[in-house]
Tab-separated table of C-alpha atoms in Angstrom:
chain	number	residue	atom	x	y	z
A	1	MET	CA	81.691	84.437	106.769
A	2	ALA	CA	78.753	86.122	105.074
A	3	ASP	CA	75.262	84.571	105.358
A	4	THR	CA	75.600	82.588	102.147
A	5	SER	CA	71.980	81.534	101.642
A	6	SER	CA	70.548	85.023	101.336
A	7	LEU	CA	73.686	86.323	99.649
A	8	ASN	CA	73.602	83.631	96.984
A	9	GLU	CA	69.986	84.420	96.326
A	10	LEU	CA	70.733	88.123	95.973
A	11	PHE	CA	73.803	87.483	93.825
A	12	GLU	CA	71.743	85.478	91.345
A	13	ARG	CA	69.332	88.353	90.782
A	14	ASP	CA	69.665	91.119	88.211
A	15	PRO	CA	71.529	93.915	90.039
A	16	PHE	CA	69.969	96.534	87.779
A	17	LYS	CA	66.708	95.765	89.589
A	18	TYR	CA	68.119	95.930	93.113
A	19	SER	CA	66.384	98.139	95.610
A	20	GLU	CA	68.378	100.271	98.008
A	21	GLN	CA	67.458	97.755	100.693
A	22	ASP	CA	68.980	94.907	98.658
A	23	ILE	CA	72.290	96.757	98.487
A	24	ASP	CA	72.127	97.530	102.196
A	25	THR	CA	71.495	93.845	102.927
A	26	ILE	CA	74.578	92.848	100.940
A	27	ILE	CA	76.698	95.471	102.687
A	28	ALA	CA	75.404	94.384	106.100
A	29	ARG	CA	76.211	90.722	105.395
A	30	PHE	CA	79.788	91.527	104.396
A	31	ARG	CA	80.184	93.926	107.299
A	32	ASP	CA	79.151	91.112	109.657
A	33	ALA	CA	81.582	88.766	107.935
A	34	ARG	CA	84.364	91.309	108.460
A	35	ALA	CA	83.532	91.657	112.133
A	36	GLN	CA	83.603	87.882	112.526
A	37	PHE	CA	86.906	87.684	110.674
A	38	ASN	CA	88.437	90.411	112.836
A	39	LEU	CA	87.311	88.669	115.988
A	40	ALA	CA	88.672	85.342	114.793
A	41	SER	CA	91.992	87.015	113.877
A	42	ASN	CA	92.229	88.880	117.180
A	43	PRO	CA	90.647	86.607	119.771
A	44	GLY	CA	91.843	88.926	122.543
A	45	ARG	CA	89.150	91.331	121.492
A	46	LEU	CA	86.487	88.798	122.436
A	47	THR	CA	87.267	88.993	126.090
A	48	GLY	CA	88.572	92.526	126.424
A	49	PRO	CA	90.832	93.427	129.310
A	50	LYS	CA	90.862	90.790	131.966
A	51	ALA	CA	89.662	91.723	135.411
A	52	LYS	CA	92.417	91.448	137.901
A	53	ALA	CA	91.766	88.360	140.009
A	54	ALA	CA	91.496	88.847	143.701
A	55	PRO	CA	94.632	87.587	145.405
A	56	ASP	CA	94.141	84.284	147.153
A	57	LYS	CA	96.569	85.210	149.830
A	58	THR	CA	98.113	88.320	151.235
A	59	VAL	CA	101.815	88.751	151.803
A	60	ALA	CA	101.069	88.538	155.522
A	61	ASP	CA	99.399	85.115	155.010
A	62	LEU	CA	102.431	83.825	153.149
A	63	LEU	CA	104.819	85.106	155.795
A	64	SER	CA	102.665	83.486	158.422
A	65	GLU	CA	102.672	80.124	156.597
A	66	LEU	CA	106.440	80.279	156.310
A	67	GLY	CA	106.734	80.954	160.039
A	68	MET	CA	108.303	84.301	159.489
B	1	MET	CA	81.697	108.200	72.451
B	2	SER	CA	84.715	108.659	70.220
B	3	GLU	CA	86.929	105.700	69.448
B	4	THR	CA	90.223	105.473	71.329
B	5	PRO	CA	93.113	106.205	68.949
B	6	SER	CA	95.771	103.576	68.332
B	7	PRO	CA	98.944	103.925	70.427
B	8	PHE	CA	100.981	103.053	67.319
B	9	LEU	CA	102.089	105.385	64.548
B	10	PRO	CA	99.887	104.697	61.483
B	11	GLY	CA	100.953	101.653	59.477
B	12	THR	CA	103.790	100.765	61.859
B	13	ASN	CA	104.523	98.896	65.072
B	14	VAL	CA	106.186	101.992	66.502
B	15	GLN	CA	104.318	102.731	69.712
B	16	TYR	CA	104.177	106.479	70.362
B	17	ALA	CA	101.967	106.416	73.479
B	18	TRP	CA	103.488	104.515	76.365
B	19	ASP	CA	102.185	103.688	79.801
B	20	SER	CA	103.998	101.987	82.648
B	21	THR	CA	102.478	98.613	81.757
B	22	SER	CA	103.725	98.488	78.170
B	23	LEU	CA	107.069	100.048	79.103
B	24	GLY	CA	107.398	97.474	81.871
B	25	TRP	CA	106.797	94.658	79.384
B	26	TYR	CA	109.517	95.989	77.109
B	27	LYS	CA	112.011	96.490	79.941
B	28	GLU	CA	111.367	92.986	81.184
B	29	CYS	CA	111.720	91.325	77.799
B	30	PRO	CA	111.146	92.710	74.279
B	31	ARG	CA	109.611	89.361	73.264
B	32	LYS	CA	107.126	89.561	76.121
B	33	TYR	CA	106.292	93.065	74.872
B	34	GLN	CA	105.765	91.700	71.357
B	35	TYR	CA	103.323	89.030	72.544
B	36	SER	CA	101.537	91.290	75.036
B	37	MET	CA	101.481	94.683	73.349
B	38	ILE	CA	102.032	94.186	69.621
B	39	GLN	CA	99.953	91.000	69.380
B	40	GLY	CA	97.716	91.531	72.434
B	41	TYR	CA	97.903	88.031	73.910
B	42	ARG	CA	96.774	87.377	77.500
B	43	THR	CA	96.457	84.250	79.551
B	44	ARG	CA	92.910	83.509	80.663
B	45	ASP	CA	94.048	83.998	84.274
B	46	GLU	CA	95.510	87.381	83.410
B	47	SER	CA	92.153	88.449	81.983
B	48	VAL	CA	90.513	87.591	85.309
B	49	HIS	CA	93.112	89.617	87.253
B	50	LEU	CA	92.708	92.520	84.845
B	51	LYS	CA	88.926	92.625	85.088
B	52	PHE	CA	89.016	92.204	88.867
B	53	GLY	CA	91.578	95.006	89.210
B	54	ILE	CA	89.786	97.422	86.904
B	55	ILE	CA	86.402	97.011	88.598
B	56	TYR	CA	87.983	97.242	92.073
B	57	HIS	CA	89.720	100.496	91.091
B	58	SER	CA	86.655	101.949	89.412
B	59	ALA	CA	84.348	101.131	92.321
B	60	LEU	CA	86.610	102.941	94.772
B	61	GLU	CA	86.755	105.848	92.347
B	62	VAL	CA	82.970	105.949	92.358
B	63	TYR	CA	83.146	106.169	96.149
B	64	ASP	CA	85.830	108.911	96.035
B	65	HIS	CA	83.713	110.944	93.617
B	66	TRP	CA	80.587	110.669	95.684
B	67	ARG	CA	82.450	111.650	98.842
B	68	ALA	CA	84.185	114.571	97.151
B	69	GLU	CA	80.813	115.794	95.956
B	70	GLY	CA	79.566	115.949	99.520
B	71	GLN	CA	77.667	112.652	99.792
B	72	ASP	CA	77.847	110.801	103.109
B	73	PHE	CA	79.634	107.499	103.715
B	74	VAL	CA	76.532	105.304	103.496
B	75	ALA	CA	75.307	106.671	100.170
B	76	SER	CA	78.825	106.610	98.675
B	77	GLN	CA	79.472	103.041	99.786
B	78	ARG	CA	76.104	101.997	98.398
B	79	ALA	CA	76.995	103.573	95.015
B	80	ALA	CA	80.343	101.759	94.913
B	81	VAL	CA	78.795	98.383	95.731
B	82	ARG	CA	76.011	98.852	93.202
B	83	TYR	CA	78.668	99.658	90.604
B	84	VAL	CA	80.544	96.393	91.293
B	85	LEU	CA	77.414	94.296	91.117
B	86	GLU	CA	76.281	95.875	87.853
B	87	GLN	CA	79.720	95.642	86.253
B	88	THR	CA	79.898	91.926	87.073
B	89	TRP	CA	76.528	91.120	85.560
B	90	ASP	CA	76.201	89.926	81.989
B	91	VAL	CA	73.094	91.679	80.719
B	92	GLU	CA	72.894	89.504	77.604
B	93	THR	CA	72.956	86.145	79.362
B	94	GLY	CA	71.318	87.363	82.571
B	95	LYS	CA	74.059	85.711	84.623
B	96	PRO	CA	76.743	86.931	87.012
B	97	TRP	CA	80.445	87.007	86.181
B	98	ALA	CA	81.845	83.634	87.269
B	99	PRO	CA	85.612	83.468	86.666
B	100	ASP	CA	87.365	80.150	87.115
B	101	HIS	CA	89.668	81.363	89.861
B	102	ALA	CA	90.061	80.400	93.511
B	103	SER	CA	90.256	83.817	95.141
B	104	LYS	CA	89.086	86.238	92.461
B	105	SER	CA	85.346	86.001	92.156
B	106	ARG	CA	82.349	88.287	92.121
B	107	GLU	CA	81.867	87.722	95.841
B	108	THR	CA	85.494	88.421	96.795
B	109	LEU	CA	85.377	91.554	94.659
B	110	VAL	CA	82.281	92.890	96.419
B	111	ARG	CA	83.795	91.897	99.750
B	112	SER	CA	87.112	93.625	98.971
B	113	VAL	CA	85.362	96.898	98.134
B	114	ILE	CA	83.081	96.833	101.207
B	115	TRP	CA	85.882	95.859	103.576
B	116	TYR	CA	88.189	98.526	102.104
B	117	LEU	CA	85.636	101.241	102.706
B	118	GLU	CA	84.998	99.992	106.243
B	119	HIS	CA	88.744	99.766	106.919
B	120	PHE	CA	89.428	103.306	105.691
B	121	LYS	CA	86.169	104.855	106.830
B	122	LEU	CA	88.142	107.512	108.707
B	123	ASP	CA	90.831	107.870	106.041
B	124	PRO	CA	93.764	110.055	107.164
B	125	ALA	CA	94.687	110.566	103.492
B	126	LYS	CA	92.538	113.375	102.123
B	127	THR	CA	91.763	113.738	98.413
B	128	VAL	CA	93.332	116.885	96.953
B	129	ILE	CA	90.924	119.312	95.305
B	130	LEU	CA	92.288	120.596	91.980
B	131	ALA	CA	92.370	124.234	90.895
B	132	ASN	CA	89.185	123.634	88.860
B	133	GLY	CA	87.384	122.604	92.038
B	134	LYS	CA	87.198	118.932	91.119
B	135	PRO	CA	88.556	116.114	93.289
B	136	ALA	CA	91.885	114.663	92.136
B	137	VAL	CA	90.572	111.170	91.437
B	138	GLU	CA	90.711	108.961	88.305
B	139	LEU	CA	93.057	111.247	86.426
B	140	SER	CA	94.087	109.952	83.017
B	141	PHE	CA	97.184	111.804	81.862
B	142	LYS	CA	99.210	112.226	78.663
B	143	LEU	CA	102.602	113.783	79.063
B	144	ASP	CA	104.986	114.971	76.347
B	145	SER	CA	108.181	113.070	77.080
B	146	GLY	CA	110.475	115.502	75.293
B	147	ILE	CA	111.762	112.482	73.361
B	148	PRO	CA	111.058	112.787	69.612
B	149	SER	CA	109.357	109.881	67.823
B	150	PRO	CA	109.922	109.091	64.101
B	151	ASN	CA	107.010	111.325	63.024
B	152	GLY	CA	108.681	114.319	64.677
B	153	GLU	CA	106.266	114.574	67.597
B	154	ASP	CA	107.303	113.665	71.100
B	155	TYR	CA	106.573	110.235	72.500
B	156	LEU	CA	103.716	110.399	74.968
B	157	LEU	CA	103.852	109.006	78.468
B	158	CYS	CA	100.374	108.079	79.678
B	159	GLY	CA	98.718	106.615	82.680
B	160	HIS	CA	95.858	106.642	85.036
B	161	ILE	CA	96.291	108.047	88.533
B	162	ASP	CA	93.796	106.696	91.050
B	163	ARG	CA	93.945	109.591	93.455
B	164	ILE	CA	96.150	112.445	94.657
B	165	VAL	CA	96.077	112.849	98.401
B	166	GLU	CA	97.431	114.973	101.179
B	167	PHE	CA	98.896	112.874	103.942
B	168	SER	CA	100.811	114.187	106.966
B	169	GLY	CA	101.214	117.566	105.283
B	170	ASP	CA	102.684	116.182	102.044
B	171	GLN	CA	101.179	115.409	98.661
B	172	PHE	CA	101.257	111.879	97.243
B	173	VAL	CA	99.829	109.919	94.368
B	174	MET	CA	97.814	107.038	95.791
B	175	ASP	CA	97.907	103.871	93.757
B	176	ARG	CA	95.739	100.890	94.534
B	177	LYS	CA	97.207	97.433	94.101
B	178	THR	CA	95.568	94.049	94.381
B	179	SER	CA	97.781	91.175	95.458
B	180	GLY	CA	97.476	87.502	96.155
B	181	SER	CA	100.408	87.530	98.559
B	182	SER	CA	100.952	88.861	102.065
B	183	LEU	CA	101.504	92.584	102.510
B	184	THR	CA	104.912	92.257	104.152
B	185	PRO	CA	107.810	94.765	103.919
B	186	THR	CA	109.059	92.661	100.980
B	187	PHE	CA	105.842	93.431	99.130
B	188	TYR	CA	106.410	97.194	99.450
B	189	ARG	CA	110.116	96.974	98.585
B	190	GLN	CA	109.217	95.936	95.026
B	191	PHE	CA	108.116	99.539	94.365
B	192	GLU	CA	111.536	101.063	94.986
B	193	PRO	CA	112.728	101.556	92.286
B	194	HIS	CA	109.662	100.969	90.163
B	195	ASN	CA	108.738	102.059	86.648
B	196	GLN	CA	105.108	102.993	87.368
B	197	MET	CA	105.756	104.794	90.643
B	198	SER	CA	108.462	106.976	89.083
B	199	LEU	CA	106.242	107.823	86.108
B	200	TYR	CA	103.260	108.666	88.313
B	201	THR	CA	105.302	110.891	90.622
B	202	LEU	CA	106.705	112.677	87.565
B	203	ALA	CA	103.270	113.056	85.985
B	204	SER	CA	101.741	114.382	89.161
B	205	GLN	CA	104.489	116.969	89.455
B	206	VAL	CA	104.407	118.066	85.826
B	207	ILE	CA	100.756	117.895	84.868
B	208	PHE	CA	99.204	118.920	88.119
B	209	ASN	CA	102.067	121.247	88.986
B	210	SER	CA	102.189	119.880	92.482
B	211	PRO	CA	105.135	119.077	94.740
B	212	THR	CA	104.371	115.367	94.901
B	213	LYS	CA	106.679	113.421	97.216
B	214	GLY	CA	106.004	109.988	95.780
B	215	VAL	CA	103.339	107.324	95.784
B	216	ILE	CA	101.421	105.674	98.595
B	217	ILE	CA	100.784	102.038	97.700
B	218	ASP	CA	97.255	101.301	98.845
B	219	ALA	CA	97.252	97.513	98.789
B	220	VAL	CA	94.688	94.798	99.231
B	221	ARG	CA	95.482	91.137	99.577
B	222	VAL	CA	92.566	89.117	98.238
B	223	ALA	CA	92.408	85.635	99.737
B	224	VAL	CA	89.640	83.045	99.509
B	225	GLY	CA	88.192	83.800	102.939
B	226	PHE	CA	89.311	87.355	103.631
B	227	SER	CA	90.725	90.615	102.273
B	228	GLU	CA	93.434	92.495	104.147
B	229	TYR	CA	94.694	96.026	103.616
B	230	GLY	CA	97.927	97.931	104.011
B	231	ARG	CA	99.645	101.097	102.864
B	232	GLY	CA	103.262	101.961	102.264
B	233	PRO	CA	104.911	105.098	100.817
B	234	THR	CA	107.627	105.159	98.185
B	235	TYR	CA	109.479	108.448	97.706
B	236	ARG	CA	111.163	109.971	94.646
B	237	THR	CA	113.657	112.844	94.574
B	238	GLU	CA	113.973	115.256	91.635
B	239	THR	CA	117.248	113.684	90.534
B	240	GLN	CA	115.748	110.192	90.661
B	241	LEU	CA	112.998	111.369	88.320
B	242	VAL	CA	115.507	112.968	85.933
B	243	GLU	CA	117.444	109.701	85.906
B	244	TRP	CA	114.244	107.722	85.212
B	245	LEU	CA	113.360	109.976	82.283
B	246	HIS	CA	116.873	109.671	80.874
B	247	ASP	CA	116.678	105.880	81.062
B	248	THR	CA	113.210	105.925	79.511
B	249	LYS	CA	114.603	107.696	76.478
B	250	GLY	CA	117.004	104.807	75.980
B	251	TRP	CA	114.205	102.261	76.286
B	252	LEU	CA	111.932	104.087	73.825
B	253	LEU	CA	114.659	104.379	71.232
B	254	ASP	CA	115.429	100.695	71.696
B	255	ALA	CA	111.741	99.828	71.235
B	256	GLU	CA	111.622	102.002	68.125
B	257	ARG	CA	114.527	100.087	66.622
B	258	SER	CA	112.839	96.759	67.388
B	259	ALA	CA	109.636	97.962	65.710
B	260	VAL	CA	111.486	99.153	62.610
B	261	GLU	CA	113.351	95.851	62.367
B	262	GLY	CA	110.186	93.875	63.116
B	263	TYR	CA	112.106	91.777	65.617
B	264	TRP	CA	111.752	91.799	69.401
B	265	ARG	CA	114.607	89.892	70.978
B	266	MET	CA	114.156	87.437	73.828
B	267	ASN	CA	115.589	88.220	77.255
B	268	ASP	CA	116.108	84.701	78.500
B	269	THR	CA	117.213	85.855	81.937
B	270	SER	CA	113.742	87.214	82.748
B	271	CYS	CA	111.682	84.076	82.152
B	272	THR	CA	111.470	82.982	85.783
B	273	LYS	CA	111.429	86.451	87.348
B	274	TYR	CA	108.416	88.518	88.358
B	275	GLY	CA	106.531	85.378	89.353
B	276	GLY	CA	107.351	83.670	86.047
B	277	CYS	CA	106.590	84.896	82.540
B	278	PRO	CA	103.314	83.528	81.126
B	279	PHE	CA	105.005	83.184	77.732
B	280	GLN	CA	107.853	80.971	78.992
B	281	LYS	CA	106.067	77.883	77.688
B	282	ILE	CA	105.820	79.564	74.263
B	283	CYS	CA	109.446	80.687	74.117
B	284	SER	CA	110.582	77.213	75.149
B	285	LYS	CA	109.152	75.840	71.892
B	286	SER	CA	110.762	75.959	68.468
B	287	PRO	CA	110.063	79.275	66.685
B	288	GLU	CA	108.050	77.745	63.839
B	289	VAL	CA	105.322	76.345	66.141
B	290	ARG	CA	105.005	79.221	68.626
B	291	GLU	CA	102.131	80.992	66.866
B	292	ILE	CA	100.058	77.800	66.947
B	293	PHE	CA	100.488	77.507	70.708
B	294	LEU	CA	99.840	81.218	71.228
B	295	GLU	CA	96.531	80.956	69.381
B	296	SER	CA	95.415	77.910	71.344
B	297	ASP	CA	96.612	78.786	74.848
B	298	PHE	CA	96.012	82.538	74.994
B	299	VAL	CA	93.207	85.007	74.334
B	300	ARG	CA	93.479	88.270	72.422
B	301	ASN	CA	92.793	91.313	74.548
B	302	PRO	CA	94.737	94.291	73.157
B	303	TRP	CA	96.146	96.820	75.592
B	304	ASN	CA	95.801	100.506	74.763
B	305	PRO	CA	97.575	103.071	76.973
B	306	LEU	CA	95.359	105.789	75.476
B	307	GLN	CA	92.204	104.173	76.784
B	308	VAL	CA	90.690	106.640	79.234
B	309	ARG	CA	89.040	104.846	82.124
């Protein structure tokens, strides 16, 4: 979730005195929290497409093992 | 600023200006309408939901306005977030809004607005530009119903349209909804038929003279740790709208009779519907003690359909 320490500090301050950077910090924190939430909800996205593993054996190896 | 006029005819309880909220109360149960609209009672929880919903809507309207005026995403998002933070700050006490509610807080409100704008950054629904060149956002409307009230003038149908959009070549009203429950197909089915969605489609067609197909429900589920978003359309045909208006006439005349009699009957088959009526615990008591419990358990927060947001 959002970085609560800095967010709490910002949330306790008078918003009428916020700088543009303060607002951007808040937005960035929640944007990060959203990204984390999306990743947690869709863990597949963490790894991306899996590389196809190299086959341990070829069909010829198997046929050979089976004596065929 | 001028004061908002009363929605009631002078010196009476006859409501001449109706929105979907007050009409919905009456349709559900005339007694619920009495407590909510005539007397203006709200639960404390309801006040939290109301404030949360209004600020959420208004912040996204701020964003829509900025975008329609040519501002970029970053500046418009910044304006919307600043709006939320300022609206949830008590200038007198110098403290932030801190409702006693699990999922509806200042933080979840800011989060819901930021996440919405991130989610719909590349929004396929485009805001319609009106003939006067202005974007079709936050449109408060008053519509002559064609149904005469006791003072000879027509009852007014009012409301507040969040946005009119073009989506896949058709025109829709877009209505934002906040929910505490999952956005499943069951959630969207509640809007078909639905008082507000029929009124808003009608208003969009009549007032803005546009061939509106229906309403896109633009929903957010606000949970403690996350906000999720979804959209679903609900369509209305011309004959469905004519039928809705015909039925509305019956409801308004019924409400007029209740107001003249000074008695709003109880519909005791509605108490447990719609998530449970907040006044059930009042109606379950003997009539002579109800006012005492209303005063102690509820807050007064009158609803005015003529209030322009």
